[in-house]
């Protein structure tokens, strides 16, 4: 029997998924031809955000290699666009002159980014973020330019902004509404998200309407309706997408917003189908892969004559792919007079959860801070569970699900690809799968946004038990396959001394990224502090500048005040520079010192010089402060000299580089006025002794410190703090706080190691070596004329008025 000629226009995610489904159902049924404007095989568009953020590389996001097309006898025409469809003759024509007849034609042309039609939108440096070419252009821009503006505070804009920050640019996000992601979140969650992203360094201009893109040939800034302006060398437009329907329109195929299709994805023209973002089904046009893949499956069933109920529409759920931020939403997000809501809001833990019910059925949910129940809630909505069932499921401890083992088989694990727990477990058991990649290959779970990887790993763990190698090593970033331990081992073993050398010798596939460069700089300095020359360019911007950049582009200056103690002379100096340099705000910090906020970049060195005080390292991955209570000299309850010990510790360990920031505190009795219980190292005076607590954290991931040891002598205590810090320096991953490190290694393990006197002495001798080269960074910067010129003496053009 002759095969039917199947032609696919669009070599993207929805079109190729449809072909994969067809090949599963009827591998020999069609003679397949694919045209794709982009000159690549089908790739994971979703992961472009992760490429920009430095978590993966372009070469790792291919979904179907060239060989896949060959192996399946698919004729692929990459870099070739279909320019016309003749629906009567059943022929398509391409921009390279090809004439291709079809029996069945699938249009899967996706969307085009919506570019605001502003004056100046055609200037160089104004781009969208949709494909590989855009991603490469952004990366190239970031190498030469400093200031980016992203128009649009939706999913795409925020993921792009995080990528731009990781590429070392300063980023303003311009959003037209008064809170972020208003299409996916309610106001409360949008505001919480903004706060979290501001902490990461993003700057937001809300309720701003852009009226013009400034510059001659190249963009230099943006003009807003309220008269204000900002400076920008790069403008990324992320204000939504438009279904790509031009071919269909010209061919006379009925369209509305998208190409109109029925439940079998048939257009109104015989033998022509549409799938993906270009299609409009029951009034809906989708922009996420989960519904598009469901469409692909329904279309494949229809073309292969496999029974199925067709595509009925989808309940959407979204998750933002920005590390350190957990947001999830599904279904309805804003309540009205017909809605009942269940709201849980814990400011301390930064968690917000809102669940919406209508006519006694669950219809939507918004989660911030903890999204682990996201898929469960999505399932509840799909099943249409009632208020009563929801209350029972969340209140009855017997029904409450605590671990993946207890989840029912029909629970959705991978939302993008619609893969349930039952399907994954069955694949693991029947096909002998042992790795996440194998599960991905067999079931598609984790093949798209990757958000479900950890759940897939947990399922492997609970299905395979001891035979699962949970410690499958994790590479330090996408530029290498080596783990942190392997890299550190190789640096020591091979005597490597520079970042470039590490990359060359250990086979890095790129020039490094914002994840591995600072990490390598830290590991090299930790391994050989005396000989390693710190590579300042590899450090994050605040550490390079020795000051924290603020949302308006100014900096903050925090001089050191040992143990939180100051003098009238120091206060006078601070007051003098504050007056002279017109410091915006003078603020007492939580770490018991004084923060001068709103300092201009070019004033930084002059202020440091005139203050003549050491840097408080408020920007550093190193010791920040040692907070103290007033202690025995003044307080009725004090049993120890907390101020004296605090000052001694701060003087000893200031300037030390550590994997992440380290905060300490000394309280002279268990009333704990210096908050020792939430510090990396928290000391508490008890009758005749000091308790040493470790691994505390008062930030996003609240953690109470654990008691490590108790000492009668202050000398023994200080020696143990040295050993603890050095053990942390030598074994933690870069950017791992002591709280996470203590949890990972286990308190018992750390106790065991530090119980050995000889080990404590060795660790102390190594930390002394590292401390011996510490210099005050502000002094160093003032004395280095080249550094002064390069970093601080470029005058900043005033940006915007708020
Ligand atoms: C940076 C980014 C991050 C994203 N993150 C997520 C996420 O986390 N989760 C999620 O669910 N979705 C996400 N999305 C959306 C998701 O990628 C899209 O919904 C999905 O790719 C749409 O698939 P599609 O096949 O309809 O369109 P596309 O993948 O765009 O494929 C269409 C293809 O057709 C080609 N084409 C167009 N016209 C012609 C023609 N005339 N001839 C030949 N070829 C043509 C185009 O060049 C394109 O390659 C993200 C999108 C972006 C850009
Ligand atoms: N994690 C994810 O699921 C993910 C990530 C990236 C992209 N995507 C998808 O890609 C597509 C494009 O994403 P998007 O964020 O561009 O679309 P979007 O429509 O979700 O968001 C666009 C945002 O831009 C804002 N906006 C509109 N006009 C503006 C203007 N003149 N000035 C400032 N802001 C303006 C809107 O208020 C809206 O919040 C969507 O389909 C999205 O679902 C998904
Ligand atoms: S911790 Fe104890 S000693 Fe220190 S100030 Fe508070 S009550 Fe006084
Ligand atoms: S949830 Fe996106 S790949 Fe599984």
PDB file of C-alpha atoms and ligand atoms in Angstrom, residues 46 49 114 116 130 151-159 174-177 179-184 208-210 237-241 277 286-288 317-321, ligand 2:
ATOM      1  CA  UNK A  46      11.588  26.123  27.131  1.00  0.00           C
ATOM      2  CA  UNK A  49      15.665  30.466  29.742  1.00  0.00           C
ATOM      3  CA  UNK A 114       4.598  40.574  20.010  1.00  0.00           C
ATOM      4  CA  UNK A 116       5.352  46.860  20.681  1.00  0.00           C
ATOM      5  CA  UNK A 130      11.999  33.415  21.432  1.00  0.00           C
ATOM      6  CA  UNK A 151       9.680  45.232  28.812  1.00  0.00           C
ATOM      7  CA  UNK A 152       7.070  42.885  30.295  1.00  0.00           C
ATOM      8  CA  UNK A 153       6.927  41.393  33.775  1.00  0.00           C
ATOM      9  CA  UNK A 154       5.359  38.074  32.731  1.00  0.00           C
ATOM     10  CA  UNK A 155       6.918  34.592  32.751  1.00  0.00           C
ATOM     11  CA  UNK A 156       9.199  35.252  29.802  1.00  0.00           C
ATOM     12  CA  UNK A 157      10.301  38.721  30.917  1.00  0.00           C
ATOM     13  CA  UNK A 158      11.234  37.565  34.404  1.00  0.00           C
ATOM     14  CA  UNK A 159      13.099  34.484  33.193  1.00  0.00           C
ATOM     15  CA  UNK A 174       9.305  47.557  32.960  1.00  0.00           C
ATOM     16  CA  UNK A 175       5.796  46.333  33.627  1.00  0.00           C
ATOM     17  CA  UNK A 176       2.544  47.959  32.628  1.00  0.00           C
ATOM     18  CA  UNK A 177       0.472  46.622  35.539  1.00  0.00           C
ATOM     19  CA  UNK A 179       2.092  43.828  40.089  1.00  0.00           C
ATOM     20  CA  UNK A 180       4.053  41.101  38.307  1.00  0.00           C
ATOM     21  CA  UNK A 181       2.684  38.137  36.359  1.00  0.00           C
ATOM     22  CA  UNK A 182      -0.888  39.396  36.698  1.00  0.00           C
ATOM     23  CA  UNK A 183      -2.032  36.751  34.198  1.00  0.00           C
ATOM     24  CA  UNK A 184      -0.801  33.929  36.403  1.00  0.00           C
ATOM     25  CA  UNK A 208       5.056  52.237  33.327  1.00  0.00           C
ATOM     26  CA  UNK A 209       4.003  52.674  29.769  1.00  0.00           C
ATOM     27  CA  UNK A 210       6.861  52.943  27.273  1.00  0.00           C
ATOM     28  CA  UNK A 237      10.561  42.782  24.590  1.00  0.00           C
ATOM     29  CA  UNK A 238       8.537  40.162  26.434  1.00  0.00           C
ATOM     30  CA  UNK A 239       4.991  41.482  26.238  1.00  0.00           C
ATOM     31  CA  UNK A 240       3.309  38.351  24.940  1.00  0.00           C
ATOM     32  CA  UNK A 241       2.981  36.393  21.717  1.00  0.00           C
ATOM     33  CA  UNK A 277       0.425  27.773  19.605  1.00  0.00           C
ATOM     34  CA  UNK A 286      -2.416  28.068  24.370  1.00  0.00           C
ATOM     35  CA  UNK A 287       1.169  29.158  25.085  1.00  0.00           C
ATOM     36  CA  UNK A 288       2.445  26.284  27.255  1.00  0.00           C
ATOM     37  CA  UNK A 317      -0.758  25.375  35.331  1.00  0.00           C
ATOM     38  CA  UNK A 318       2.404  27.469  35.301  1.00  0.00           C
ATOM     39  CA  UNK A 319       5.667  27.638  37.159  1.00  0.00           C
ATOM     40  CA  UNK A 320       8.356  30.298  36.879  1.00  0.00           C
ATOM     41  CA  UNK A 321      11.828  28.934  36.068  1.00  0.00           C
TER      42      UNK A 321
HETATM   43  N1  LIG B   2       7.754  29.215  32.819  1.00  0.00           N
HETATM   44  C1  LIG B   2       6.902  29.248  31.810  1.00  0.00           C
HETATM   45  O1  LIG B   2       5.921  28.519  31.772  1.00  0.00           O
HETATM   46  C2  LIG B   2       7.157  30.179  30.635  1.00  0.00           C
HETATM   47  C3  LIG B   2       8.340  30.878  30.553  1.00  0.00           C
HETATM   48  C4  LIG B   2       8.550  31.741  29.477  1.00  0.00           C
HETATM   49  C5  LIG B   2       7.584  31.876  28.515  1.00  0.00           C
HETATM   50  N2  LIG B   2       6.440  31.177  28.619  1.00  0.00           N
HETATM   51  C6  LIG B   2       5.381  31.341  27.593  1.00  0.00           C
HETATM   52  O2  LIG B   2       5.868  32.131  26.527  1.00  0.00           O
HETATM   53  C7  LIG B   2       4.875  33.030  26.086  1.00  0.00           C
HETATM   54  C8  LIG B   2       5.363  34.461  26.138  1.00  0.00           C
HETATM   55  O3  LIG B   2       5.558  34.869  27.490  1.00  0.00           O
HETATM   56  P1  LIG B   2       5.310  36.378  27.931  1.00  0.00           P
HETATM   57  O4  LIG B   2       5.733  36.496  29.343  1.00  0.00           O
HETATM   58  O5  LIG B   2       5.883  37.285  26.909  1.00  0.00           O
HETATM   59  O6  LIG B   2       3.727  36.506  27.776  1.00  0.00           O
HETATM   60  P2  LIG B   2       2.593  36.885  28.826  1.00  0.00           P
HETATM   61  O7  LIG B   2       1.446  37.288  27.986  1.00  0.00           O
HETATM   62  O8  LIG B   2       2.382  35.784  29.799  1.00  0.00           O
HETATM   63  O9  LIG B   2       3.128  38.136  29.633  1.00  0.00           O
HETATM   64  C9  LIG B   2       3.384  39.389  29.063  1.00  0.00           C
HETATM   65  C10 LIG B   2       3.404  40.429  30.154  1.00  0.00           C
HETATM   66  O10 LIG B   2       3.784  41.662  29.591  1.00  0.00           O
HETATM   67  C11 LIG B   2       3.000  42.691  30.168  1.00  0.00           C
HETATM   68  N3  LIG B   2       2.880  43.775  29.196  1.00  0.00           N
HETATM   69  C12 LIG B   2       2.054  43.838  28.121  1.00  0.00           C
HETATM   70  N4  LIG B   2       2.244  45.015  27.463  1.00  0.00           N
HETATM   71  C13 LIG B   2       3.201  45.702  28.139  1.00  0.00           C
HETATM   72  C14 LIG B   2       3.829  46.957  27.959  1.00  0.00           C
HETATM   73  N5  LIG B   2       3.507  47.767  26.943  1.00  0.00           N
HETATM   74  N6  LIG B   2       4.773  47.329  28.849  1.00  0.00           N
HETATM   75  C15 LIG B   2       5.123  46.533  29.895  1.00  0.00           C
HETATM   76  N7  LIG B   2       4.537  45.325  30.116  1.00  0.00           N
HETATM   77  C16 LIG B   2       3.605  44.904  29.242  1.00  0.00           C
HETATM   78  C17 LIG B   2       1.651  42.059  30.451  1.00  0.00           C
HETATM   79  O11 LIG B   2       1.024  42.761  31.502  1.00  0.00           O
HETATM   80  C18 LIG B   2       2.033  40.627  30.805  1.00  0.00           C
HETATM   81  O12 LIG B   2       2.148  40.429  32.193  1.00  0.00           O
HETATM   82  C19 LIG B   2       3.648  32.806  26.929  1.00  0.00           C
HETATM   83  O13 LIG B   2       2.805  31.934  26.250  1.00  0.00           O
HETATM   84  C20 LIG B   2       4.210  32.112  28.153  1.00  0.00           C
HETATM   85  O14 LIG B   2       3.270  31.218  28.736  1.00  0.00           O
HETATM   86  C21 LIG B   2       6.189  30.332  29.653  1.00  0.00           C
END
